[in-house]
Amino acid sequence: MLNKEIPRIAISIGDFNGIGPEIILKSLSDLDLGTSTPVIISPKEIIASVLSYLPYDLDVNYSDDVTGLQTGTINVLSFAVDNLKMTPGIQSALSGKAAMQSIEQCIHLCMNHEVDAMVTAPISKEAVNLAGYEIPGHTEFLATQTGTNSVLMMLVSGDLRVALVTTHIPVKDVSEAITPDVIKEKVEILSSSLIHDFGITNPKIAVFGLNPHAGDGGVIGKEEIDVITPTLKMIREERKDITLHGPFPADGFFGQQLHKHHDAILAMYHDQGLAPFKLLSFGKGVNFTAGLPIIRTSPDHGTAFDIAGKGVANPSSFKEAYKQAVELANKQISED
Ligand SMILES: NC(=O)c1ccc[n+]([C@@H]2O[C@H](COP(=O)([O-])OP(=O)(O)OC[C@H]3O[C@@H](n4cnc5c(N)ncnc54)[C@H](O)[C@@H]3O)[C@@H](O)[C@H]2O)c1
Ligand SMILES: N[C@H](C(=O)O)[C@H](O)COP(=O)(O)O
């Protein structure tokens, strides 16, 4: 039986030829099973195989059905994969398909309130595309599968929160994608998440410019003058419950420690925000998708194919992602 008073956390297996299964099991090896219930969605053979080379004697409950899940143990909700074969370090359509089946099942469990949150292990975007899923990442897939028009990718590490206006698109398309509506939408989701998910009243948000030196008065690009600055002005007039600073030149922002004076930073594109975030979070960052009707977190790194199957992967970011999911789920359970 599952105790619904403590958070039930679904975990997608990620690409089983990457480090996903290893960091999941390492993270759960010292988990207090009295305060949350993990449910890994994976073929049981994958878990058994990775456990065979890890030095843990874990209490695992394998089940083919949600009715078999239990509190006080690590659950594995198993599904079958035809011709299953692990090839650590080598991505394949087979591992891409299994990764997506696991994510789909996690979403289904969350939407049906069979679990309270989901944590995703890393997928290879190439492998899932090989398997026929034309998606650039979890964020976009979760939005479509949950019927959500707009979501926000937010990376979190303690008080450092970096969110993105654009996510997985080519750099050449970024300028066109930054419109007043999109900026407004992302500020809405970000401020709402800061207030409701993170309990911050009157959040202070720093917004980056797009161009070097935030355009330098239009000499190095006009997006700040034409789009970003007027949109921020419009939002400031409408939203007296938040403080919006910017647009800041992105290059010196973190060096000047300005992130310490803001509850979140809204960057214009992926690497502008995530490169400094990953440097500052010391491998303990969490990727949180804000704006969904369900709770989803993830580690801030990828499949690490170069070290898959070697037992050397660092689970710290996955552990933080799991902890963050439990925290958010506890908050939701207490509010229900
Ligand atoms: N959440 C996700 O699903 C997610 C996140 C980021 C990248 N990715 C995907 O992962 C794939 C590989 O991406 P990449 O090579 O750019 O980045 P990566 O994070 O997989 O690897 C970069 C380097 O960091 C090392 N590394 C990463 N995580 C580690 C860990 N936990 N412990 C020890 N070393 C670790 C790797 O060995 C590698 O040398 C791509 O398809 C990418 O899109 C997925
Ligand atoms: N942008 C993420 C990162 O660098 O950590 C990563 O690609 C994962 O994105 P999804 O959560 O959308 O798969």
Short mmCIF file of C-alpha atoms and ligand atoms in Angstrom, two decimals:
data_model
loop_
_atom_site.label_atom_id
_atom_site.label_comp_id
_atom_site.label_asym_id
_atom_site.label_seq_id
_atom_site.Cartn_x
_atom_site.Cartn_y
_atom_site.Cartn_z
CA MET A 1 0.00 0.00 0.00
CA LEU A 2 1.07 3.56 -0.67
CA ASN A 3 0.82 6.19 2.06
CA LYS A 4 -0.48 9.33 0.30
CA GLU A 5 0.48 11.58 3.21
CA ILE A 6 4.13 11.46 2.18
CA PRO A 7 5.20 12.49 -1.34
CA ARG A 8 5.26 9.80 -3.99
CA ILE A 9 7.93 10.70 -6.52
CA ALA A 10 7.99 9.15 -10.00
CA ILE A 11 11.45 8.92 -11.56
CA SER A 12 11.99 8.48 -15.29
CA ILE A 13 14.96 6.31 -16.17
CA GLY A 14 16.44 8.62 -18.81
CA ASP A 15 18.70 7.14 -21.47
CA PHE A 16 19.65 3.74 -20.05
CA ASN A 17 22.90 3.79 -22.00
CA GLY A 18 23.88 6.97 -20.15
CA ILE A 19 24.40 7.58 -16.43
CA GLY A 20 20.68 7.93 -15.60
CA PRO A 21 20.07 4.57 -13.86
CA GLU A 22 23.36 4.87 -11.93
CA ILE A 23 22.74 8.36 -10.52
CA ILE A 24 19.16 7.41 -9.62
CA LEU A 25 20.24 4.38 -7.60
CA LYS A 26 23.20 6.18 -6.03
CA SER A 27 20.88 9.01 -4.98
CA LEU A 28 18.32 6.66 -3.48
CA SER A 29 20.92 4.54 -1.66
CA ASP A 30 20.87 6.77 1.44
CA LEU A 31 17.34 8.15 1.12
CA ASP A 32 15.09 8.27 4.19
CA LEU A 33 12.24 6.10 2.89
CA GLY A 34 10.00 7.36 5.68
CA THR A 35 9.75 10.85 4.18
CA SER A 36 9.12 10.12 0.49
CA THR A 37 8.36 7.15 -1.73
CA PRO A 38 10.40 6.80 -4.94
CA VAL A 39 8.84 5.07 -7.93
CA ILE A 40 11.34 4.41 -10.75
CA ILE A 41 9.71 3.76 -14.12
CA SER A 42 12.07 1.34 -15.84
CA PRO A 43 12.45 -2.13 -17.28
CA LYS A 44 13.44 -4.21 -14.23
CA GLU A 45 16.42 -5.69 -16.11
CA ILE A 46 18.05 -2.23 -16.30
CA ILE A 47 17.81 -1.69 -12.55
CA ALA A 48 19.09 -5.21 -11.78
CA SER A 49 22.00 -4.77 -14.17
CA VAL A 50 23.14 -1.43 -12.70
CA LEU A 51 22.68 -2.69 -9.14
CA SER A 52 25.01 -5.58 -9.97
CA TYR A 53 28.00 -3.23 -10.24
CA LEU A 54 27.09 -0.74 -7.51
CA PRO A 55 28.16 -1.49 -3.92
CA TYR A 56 24.66 -1.17 -2.42
CA ASP A 57 22.29 -3.69 -0.99
CA LEU A 58 19.06 -1.83 -1.80
CA ASP A 59 15.58 -2.89 -0.83
CA VAL A 60 13.76 -2.80 -4.19
CA ASN A 61 10.11 -3.64 -4.80
CA TYR A 62 9.51 -4.60 -8.45
CA SER A 63 5.94 -4.25 -9.67
CA ASP A 64 4.21 -4.35 -13.05
CA ASP A 65 1.28 -2.31 -11.81
CA VAL A 66 0.59 0.74 -9.61
CA THR A 67 -1.44 -1.43 -7.24
CA GLY A 68 1.80 -3.18 -6.26
CA LEU A 69 3.60 0.00 -5.14
CA GLN A 70 4.54 0.27 -1.48
CA THR A 71 5.68 2.88 1.03
CA GLY A 72 9.03 2.37 2.79
CA THR A 73 10.88 0.88 -0.16
CA ILE A 74 12.35 1.82 -3.54
CA ASN A 75 9.68 0.92 -6.09
CA VAL A 76 10.40 -0.05 -9.65
CA LEU A 77 7.34 0.12 -11.88
CA SER A 78 8.55 -2.12 -14.66
CA PHE A 79 7.67 -2.08 -18.34
CA ALA A 80 8.80 -4.43 -21.08
CA VAL A 81 11.15 -3.48 -23.91
CA ASP A 82 11.48 -5.92 -26.81
CA ASN A 83 15.06 -7.04 -27.57
CA LEU A 84 16.36 -5.08 -24.59
CA LYS A 85 20.13 -4.69 -24.65
CA MET A 86 22.23 -2.18 -22.74
CA THR A 87 25.16 -0.67 -24.63
CA PRO A 88 26.65 1.81 -22.13
CA GLY A 89 28.00 4.92 -23.83
CA ILE A 90 26.33 4.20 -27.16
CA GLN A 91 23.02 5.85 -27.82
CA SER A 92 20.35 4.06 -29.80
CA ALA A 93 16.75 4.32 -30.93
CA LEU A 94 15.98 1.53 -28.41
CA SER A 95 17.22 3.54 -25.41
CA GLY A 96 15.60 6.69 -26.80
CA LYS A 97 12.24 4.95 -27.06
CA ALA A 98 12.47 3.44 -23.57
CA ALA A 99 13.40 6.86 -22.15
CA MET A 100 10.29 8.40 -23.69
CA GLN A 101 8.02 5.53 -22.56
CA SER A 102 9.25 6.12 -19.03
CA ILE A 103 8.58 9.88 -19.23
CA GLU A 104 5.11 9.28 -20.69
CA GLN A 105 4.29 6.97 -17.80
CA CYS A 106 5.54 9.53 -15.24
CA ILE A 107 3.35 12.23 -16.79
CA HIS A 108 0.37 9.88 -16.76
CA LEU A 109 0.92 9.04 -13.08
CA CYS A 110 1.25 12.74 -12.16
CA MET A 111 -1.81 13.80 -14.13
CA ASN A 112 -3.85 11.00 -12.50
CA HIS A 113 -2.58 11.93 -9.01
CA GLU A 114 -1.06 8.46 -8.56
CA VAL A 115 2.18 10.31 -7.66
CA ASP A 116 2.87 13.86 -6.45
CA ALA A 117 5.85 14.84 -8.62
CA MET A 118 8.28 13.55 -11.22
CA VAL A 119 12.07 13.71 -11.48
CA THR A 120 13.57 13.02 -14.88
CA ALA A 121 16.98 11.46 -15.49
CA PRO A 122 18.83 12.81 -18.55
CA ILE A 123 17.81 11.86 -22.06
CA SER A 124 19.78 12.13 -25.26
CA LYS A 125 17.89 14.40 -27.60
CA GLU A 126 19.56 12.57 -30.49
CA ALA A 127 18.43 9.12 -29.27
CA VAL A 128 14.82 10.16 -28.71
CA ASN A 129 14.74 11.72 -32.17
CA LEU A 130 16.18 8.47 -33.57
CA ALA A 131 13.23 6.75 -31.89
CA GLY A 132 10.86 9.03 -33.80
CA TYR A 133 10.07 11.61 -31.11
CA GLU A 134 10.68 14.98 -32.75
CA ILE A 135 11.26 16.95 -29.57
CA PRO A 136 14.13 19.18 -28.39
CA GLY A 137 13.79 18.28 -24.69
CA HIS A 138 11.58 17.35 -21.73
CA THR A 139 10.40 20.93 -21.23
CA GLU A 140 8.66 21.17 -24.59
CA PHE A 141 7.32 17.58 -24.39
CA LEU A 142 5.87 18.15 -20.91
CA ALA A 143 4.13 21.31 -22.12
CA THR A 144 2.39 19.53 -25.01
CA GLN A 145 1.58 16.36 -23.06
CA THR A 146 -0.05 18.32 -20.23
CA GLY A 147 -1.85 20.72 -22.58
CA THR A 148 0.09 23.74 -21.27
CA ASN A 149 0.54 26.65 -23.69
CA SER A 150 3.62 28.17 -22.16
CA VAL A 151 6.11 26.88 -19.61
CA LEU A 152 9.37 28.22 -18.25
CA MET A 153 12.73 26.50 -17.87
CA MET A 154 14.16 27.53 -14.52
CA LEU A 155 17.45 26.34 -13.04
CA VAL A 156 17.62 26.50 -9.26
CA SER A 157 20.43 26.21 -6.73
CA GLY A 158 19.62 27.62 -3.30
CA ASP A 159 18.77 31.30 -3.79
CA LEU A 160 20.17 31.34 -7.32
CA ARG A 161 17.41 30.97 -9.93
CA VAL A 162 17.98 31.44 -13.64
CA ALA A 163 15.05 31.28 -16.07
CA LEU A 164 15.04 31.44 -19.86
CA VAL A 165 12.94 33.37 -22.37
CA THR A 166 13.94 30.95 -25.15
CA THR A 167 15.07 27.36 -24.57
CA HIS A 168 16.04 24.76 -27.15
CA ILE A 169 16.14 26.74 -30.39
CA PRO A 170 19.04 27.55 -32.71
CA VAL A 171 20.87 30.76 -31.80
CA LYS A 172 20.06 32.20 -35.23
CA ASP A 173 16.33 32.12 -34.33
CA VAL A 174 16.62 33.74 -30.89
CA SER A 175 16.16 37.38 -31.91
CA GLU A 176 12.92 36.67 -33.75
CA ALA A 177 11.57 34.60 -30.84
CA ILE A 178 11.97 37.42 -28.33
CA THR A 179 8.67 39.26 -28.68
CA PRO A 180 6.78 41.44 -26.16
CA ASP A 181 4.18 38.69 -25.69
CA VAL A 182 6.77 36.02 -24.99
CA ILE A 183 8.71 38.19 -22.52
CA LYS A 184 5.48 39.13 -20.77
CA GLU A 185 4.39 35.48 -20.60
CA LYS A 186 7.74 34.33 -19.17
CA VAL A 187 7.76 37.10 -16.55
CA GLU A 188 4.22 36.05 -15.57
CA ILE A 189 5.20 32.39 -15.10
CA LEU A 190 8.44 33.30 -13.34
CA SER A 191 6.87 35.72 -10.87
CA SER A 192 3.99 33.35 -10.18
CA SER A 193 6.42 30.50 -9.51
CA LEU A 194 8.60 32.65 -7.25
CA ILE A 195 5.55 33.67 -5.25
CA HIS A 196 3.68 30.36 -5.09
CA ASP A 197 6.35 27.64 -5.45
CA PHE A 198 9.20 29.39 -3.64
CA GLY A 199 7.19 31.53 -1.19
CA ILE A 200 8.83 34.85 -2.13
CA THR A 201 6.66 37.95 -1.75
CA ASN A 202 7.43 40.94 -4.03
CA PRO A 203 10.08 39.06 -5.99
CA LYS A 204 12.95 41.02 -7.50
CA ILE A 205 13.81 39.88 -11.03
CA ALA A 206 16.80 40.88 -13.19
CA VAL A 207 16.26 40.69 -16.95
CA PHE A 208 19.17 40.39 -19.37
CA GLY A 209 19.56 42.17 -22.69
CA LEU A 210 20.28 40.13 -25.79
CA ASN A 211 23.22 41.90 -27.41
CA PRO A 212 26.75 42.57 -26.17
CA HIS A 213 26.55 45.42 -23.64
CA ALA A 214 22.76 45.27 -23.91
CA GLY A 215 23.04 46.87 -27.35
CA ASP A 216 25.07 49.90 -26.21
CA GLY A 217 22.36 52.41 -27.08
CA GLY A 218 21.47 50.64 -30.32
CA VAL A 219 25.02 50.61 -31.72
CA ILE A 220 25.31 46.80 -31.28
CA GLY A 221 21.74 45.68 -31.92
CA LYS A 222 18.28 47.11 -31.44
CA GLU A 223 16.32 44.37 -29.59
CA GLU A 224 16.77 46.17 -26.25
CA ILE A 225 15.43 49.50 -27.56
CA ASP A 226 12.70 48.06 -29.78
CA VAL A 227 11.44 45.14 -27.68
CA ILE A 228 12.94 44.41 -24.27
CA THR A 229 13.00 47.86 -22.61
CA PRO A 230 9.46 48.90 -23.68
CA THR A 231 8.08 45.51 -22.63
CA LEU A 232 9.67 45.76 -19.19
CA LYS A 233 8.24 49.29 -18.85
CA MET A 234 4.76 48.00 -19.71
CA ILE A 235 5.04 45.12 -17.21
CA ARG A 236 6.26 47.51 -14.47
CA GLU A 237 3.15 49.63 -14.96
CA GLU A 238 0.89 46.59 -14.63
CA ARG A 239 2.68 44.63 -11.90
CA LYS A 240 3.30 46.59 -8.73
CA ASP A 241 3.84 43.37 -6.77
CA ILE A 242 7.14 42.56 -8.48
CA THR A 243 10.35 44.51 -9.12
CA LEU A 244 11.88 44.20 -12.58
CA HIS A 245 15.41 45.44 -13.19
CA GLY A 246 17.14 45.56 -16.56
CA PRO A 247 17.86 44.96 -19.31
CA PHE A 248 21.34 44.20 -17.94
CA PRO A 249 24.40 43.47 -20.07
CA ALA A 250 24.83 39.75 -19.39
CA ASP A 251 28.63 39.59 -19.43
CA GLY A 252 29.45 41.40 -16.19
CA PHE A 253 26.29 40.58 -14.22
CA PHE A 254 27.50 37.55 -12.28
CA GLY A 255 31.05 38.87 -11.92
CA GLN A 256 29.62 41.92 -10.19
CA GLN A 257 27.67 39.57 -7.87
CA LEU A 258 24.40 41.19 -8.94
CA HIS A 259 22.64 37.81 -8.82
CA LYS A 260 22.89 38.02 -5.04
CA HIS A 261 20.55 41.01 -5.06
CA HIS A 262 17.81 39.33 -7.12
CA ASP A 263 15.41 36.45 -6.51
CA ALA A 264 15.72 35.35 -10.14
CA ILE A 265 17.39 36.21 -13.41
CA LEU A 266 15.57 36.02 -16.73
CA ALA A 267 18.06 35.34 -19.53
CA MET A 268 17.22 35.66 -23.22
CA TYR A 269 18.67 32.35 -24.41
CA HIS A 270 19.95 28.99 -23.17
CA ASP A 271 23.72 29.42 -22.87
CA GLN A 272 23.50 33.07 -21.76
CA GLY A 273 21.79 31.92 -18.56
CA LEU A 274 22.88 28.33 -18.11
CA ALA A 275 26.65 28.69 -18.59
CA PRO A 276 27.06 30.98 -15.55
CA PHE A 277 24.42 29.02 -13.62
CA LYS A 278 26.20 25.68 -14.08
CA LEU A 279 29.50 27.26 -13.12
CA LEU A 280 28.09 28.74 -9.91
CA SER A 281 25.96 25.79 -8.82
CA PHE A 282 28.95 23.43 -8.52
CA GLY A 283 27.18 20.40 -10.00
CA LYS A 284 24.21 20.72 -7.64
CA GLY A 285 21.82 22.64 -9.89
CA VAL A 286 18.22 21.61 -10.45
CA ASN A 287 16.20 22.11 -13.60
CA PHE A 288 12.58 22.94 -12.70
CA THR A 289 9.80 23.36 -15.24
CA ALA A 290 7.56 26.18 -14.01
CA GLY A 291 4.03 26.71 -15.27
CA LEU A 292 3.03 23.03 -15.56
CA PRO A 293 0.01 21.55 -13.80
CA ILE A 294 2.42 18.95 -12.35
CA ILE A 295 5.76 19.15 -10.51
CA ARG A 296 8.84 18.22 -12.56
CA THR A 297 12.51 18.56 -11.68
CA SER A 298 15.70 17.21 -13.22
CA PRO A 299 19.47 17.33 -12.73
CA ASP A 300 21.31 20.07 -14.65
CA HIS A 301 23.56 17.77 -16.67
CA GLY A 302 23.19 15.34 -19.54
CA THR A 303 23.63 11.64 -20.25
CA ALA A 304 27.44 11.69 -19.84
CA PHE A 305 27.91 8.82 -22.33
CA ASP A 306 31.70 9.05 -21.88
CA ILE A 307 31.47 7.68 -18.31
CA ALA A 308 28.34 5.49 -18.58
CA GLY A 309 28.61 2.03 -17.01
CA LYS A 310 31.82 2.88 -15.13
CA GLY A 311 30.30 3.56 -11.71
CA VAL A 312 31.98 6.99 -11.43
CA ALA A 313 29.01 9.32 -12.12
CA ASN A 314 28.37 12.02 -9.53
CA PRO A 315 24.76 11.87 -8.24
CA SER A 316 24.77 15.28 -6.48
CA SER A 317 22.60 17.14 -9.00
CA PHE A 318 20.08 14.28 -9.20
CA LYS A 319 19.92 14.17 -5.39
CA GLU A 320 19.15 17.90 -5.31
CA ALA A 321 16.50 17.45 -8.01
CA TYR A 322 14.85 14.71 -5.95
CA LYS A 323 14.99 16.83 -2.78
CA GLN A 324 13.49 19.81 -4.60
CA ALA A 325 10.65 17.65 -5.96
CA VAL A 326 9.90 16.36 -2.44
CA GLU A 327 9.92 19.92 -1.07
CA LEU A 328 7.52 21.19 -3.73
CA ALA A 329 5.28 18.12 -3.35
CA ASN A 330 5.15 18.54 0.44
CA LYS A 331 4.10 22.16 -0.04
CA GLN A 332 1.34 21.10 -2.40
CA ILE A 333 0.13 18.28 -0.13
CA SER A 334 -0.05 20.70 2.82
CA GLU A 335 -2.07 23.18 0.75
CA ASP A 336 -4.58 20.60 -0.56
N1 LIG B 1 18.01 16.84 -18.34
C1 LIG B 1 18.38 16.34 -19.51
O1 LIG B 1 17.72 15.48 -20.05
C2 LIG B 1 19.64 16.86 -20.16
C3 LIG B 1 20.37 17.93 -19.64
C4 LIG B 1 21.51 18.36 -20.31
C5 LIG B 1 21.93 17.70 -21.47
N2 LIG B 1 21.18 16.65 -21.94
C6 LIG B 1 21.57 15.87 -23.12
O2 LIG B 1 22.64 15.00 -22.77
C7 LIG B 1 23.39 14.69 -23.94
C8 LIG B 1 24.87 14.89 -23.67
O3 LIG B 1 25.12 16.27 -23.41
P1 LIG B 1 26.53 16.92 -23.11
O4 LIG B 1 27.61 15.97 -23.51
O5 LIG B 1 26.51 18.29 -23.63
O6 LIG B 1 26.56 17.12 -21.54
P2 LIG B 1 26.76 16.09 -20.35
O7 LIG B 1 26.29 16.82 -19.14
O8 LIG B 1 26.13 14.79 -20.63
O9 LIG B 1 28.34 15.86 -20.25
C9 LIG B 1 29.31 16.90 -20.22
C10 LIG B 1 30.55 16.41 -19.43
O10 LIG B 1 30.23 16.41 -18.05
C11 LIG B 1 30.42 15.11 -17.48
N3 LIG B 1 29.31 14.84 -16.56
C12 LIG B 1 28.00 15.17 -16.75
N4 LIG B 1 27.28 14.76 -15.71
C13 LIG B 1 28.12 14.17 -14.85
C14 LIG B 1 27.96 13.54 -13.57
N5 LIG B 1 26.75 13.45 -12.97
N6 LIG B 1 29.05 13.03 -12.96
C15 LIG B 1 30.26 13.12 -13.53
N7 LIG B 1 30.49 13.71 -14.74
C16 LIG B 1 29.43 14.22 -15.38
C17 LIG B 1 30.38 14.14 -18.67
O11 LIG B 1 31.10 12.96 -18.37
C18 LIG B 1 30.97 14.99 -19.79
O12 LIG B 1 32.38 14.88 -19.76
C19 LIG B 1 22.83 15.61 -25.04
O13 LIG B 1 21.93 14.89 -25.84
C20 LIG B 1 22.10 16.70 -24.27
O14 LIG B 1 21.07 17.27 -24.98
C21 LIG B 1 20.06 16.21 -21.31
N1 LIG B 2 18.63 22.81 -20.99
C1 LIG B 2 18.76 21.77 -20.04
C2 LIG B 2 20.11 21.83 -19.36
O1 LIG B 2 21.05 22.24 -20.00
O2 LIG B 2 20.21 21.39 -18.22
C3 LIG B 2 18.66 20.43 -20.70
O3 LIG B 2 18.91 20.49 -22.05
C4 LIG B 2 17.46 19.68 -20.37
O4 LIG B 2 16.32 20.26 -20.88
P1 LIG B 2 14.95 19.52 -20.69
O5 LIG B 2 14.68 19.54 -19.21
O6 LIG B 2 13.99 20.32 -21.45
O7 LIG B 2 15.14 18.17 -21.24
#
